[in-house]
């Protein structure tokens, strides 16, 4: 079950073994397919709610409704703190490789960033944002920003390895991997710009730092 951040196998992966199982049964889809025509499988939560009878919903305590908002905003902010150094490390590593200076260390740095960014994209998928204003749109923009950044990192890493192996000779612009990295970076920038437009008003309300797209 690949995450949204996974963009496919690396070039040096071998073929899958002949007994590899590509498809798995989706229990939820199977349940829906087996349901009588015109009906849909009932969710556990809906069933439990009816089983509870006529129990009254308790009134929330004063200020309780703001707790999820603060917690969710803090979780988003913490993930943004993680993403900022990844971007800076990538830029430094690319610059180092293009100058043919400490190329091996530059490639290793891009490898670390790629791993970090894949993890960050996965964390973004798990964020709860329902209590935040435009929470679904906010989360979607952040997931796209980090996922496309991850794709860019993977592409730059492929180029960097080829450039290293070629003794710092070869194409940059015009190289398929390098161009793919640039294209994914442009998509990431657009998603980041959309995200900060939605995020900064929330951050201000919650006493958190505003962000620019360059910080993500």
PDB file of N, CA and C in Angstrom, residues 76-85 209 211:
ATOM      1  N   UNK A  76       0.515  21.198  12.707  1.00  0.00           N
ATOM      2  CA  UNK A  76       0.911  21.694  11.388  1.00  0.00           C
ATOM      3  C   UNK A  76       2.193  22.515  11.512  1.00  0.00           C
ATOM      4  N   UNK A  77       2.243  23.385  12.516  1.00  0.00           N
ATOM      5  CA  UNK A  77       3.408  24.239  12.712  1.00  0.00           C
ATOM      6  C   UNK A  77       4.667  23.415  12.961  1.00  0.00           C
ATOM      7  N   UNK A  78       4.535  22.339  13.726  1.00  0.00           N
ATOM      8  CA  UNK A  78       5.697  21.488  14.012  1.00  0.00           C
ATOM      9  C   UNK A  78       6.217  20.829  12.739  1.00  0.00           C
ATOM     10  N   UNK A  79       5.311  20.418  11.855  1.00  0.00           N
ATOM     11  CA  UNK A  79       5.736  19.815  10.598  1.00  0.00           C
ATOM     12  C   UNK A  79       6.432  20.848   9.704  1.00  0.00           C
ATOM     13  N   UNK A  80       5.951  22.082   9.733  1.00  0.00           N
ATOM     14  CA  UNK A  80       6.590  23.137   8.948  1.00  0.00           C
ATOM     15  C   UNK A  80       8.015  23.391   9.452  1.00  0.00           C
ATOM     16  N   UNK A  81       8.204  23.307  10.766  1.00  0.00           N
ATOM     17  CA  UNK A  81       9.550  23.471  11.319  1.00  0.00           C
ATOM     18  C   UNK A  81      10.493  22.396  10.789  1.00  0.00           C
ATOM     19  N   UNK A  82       9.973  21.182  10.614  1.00  0.00           N
ATOM     20  CA  UNK A  82      10.814  20.096  10.084  1.00  0.00           C
ATOM     21  C   UNK A  82      11.183  20.332   8.627  1.00  0.00           C
ATOM     22  N   UNK A  83      10.255  20.896   7.868  1.00  0.00           N
ATOM     23  CA  UNK A  83      10.467  20.995   6.422  1.00  0.00           C
ATOM     24  C   UNK A  83      11.458  22.086   6.039  1.00  0.00           C
ATOM     25  N   UNK A  84      11.599  23.116   6.859  1.00  0.00           N
ATOM     26  CA  UNK A  84      12.442  24.250   6.487  1.00  0.00           C
ATOM     27  C   UNK A  84      13.907  23.857   6.283  1.00  0.00           C
ATOM     28  N   UNK A  85      14.548  23.148   7.233  1.00  0.00           N
ATOM     29  CA  UNK A  85      15.955  22.793   7.006  1.00  0.00           C
ATOM     30  C   UNK A  85      16.156  21.859   5.819  1.00  0.00           C
ATOM     31  N   UNK A 209       4.090  31.453  14.168  1.00  0.00           N
ATOM     32  CA  UNK A 209       4.766  32.272  13.156  1.00  0.00           C
ATOM     33  C   UNK A 209       4.135  32.114  11.783  1.00  0.00           C
ATOM     34  N   UNK A 211       4.399  32.079   7.682  1.00  0.00           N
ATOM     35  CA  UNK A 211       5.397  31.417   6.840  1.00  0.00           C
ATOM     36  C   UNK A 211       5.367  32.013   5.435  1.00  0.00           C
TER      37      UNK A 211
END
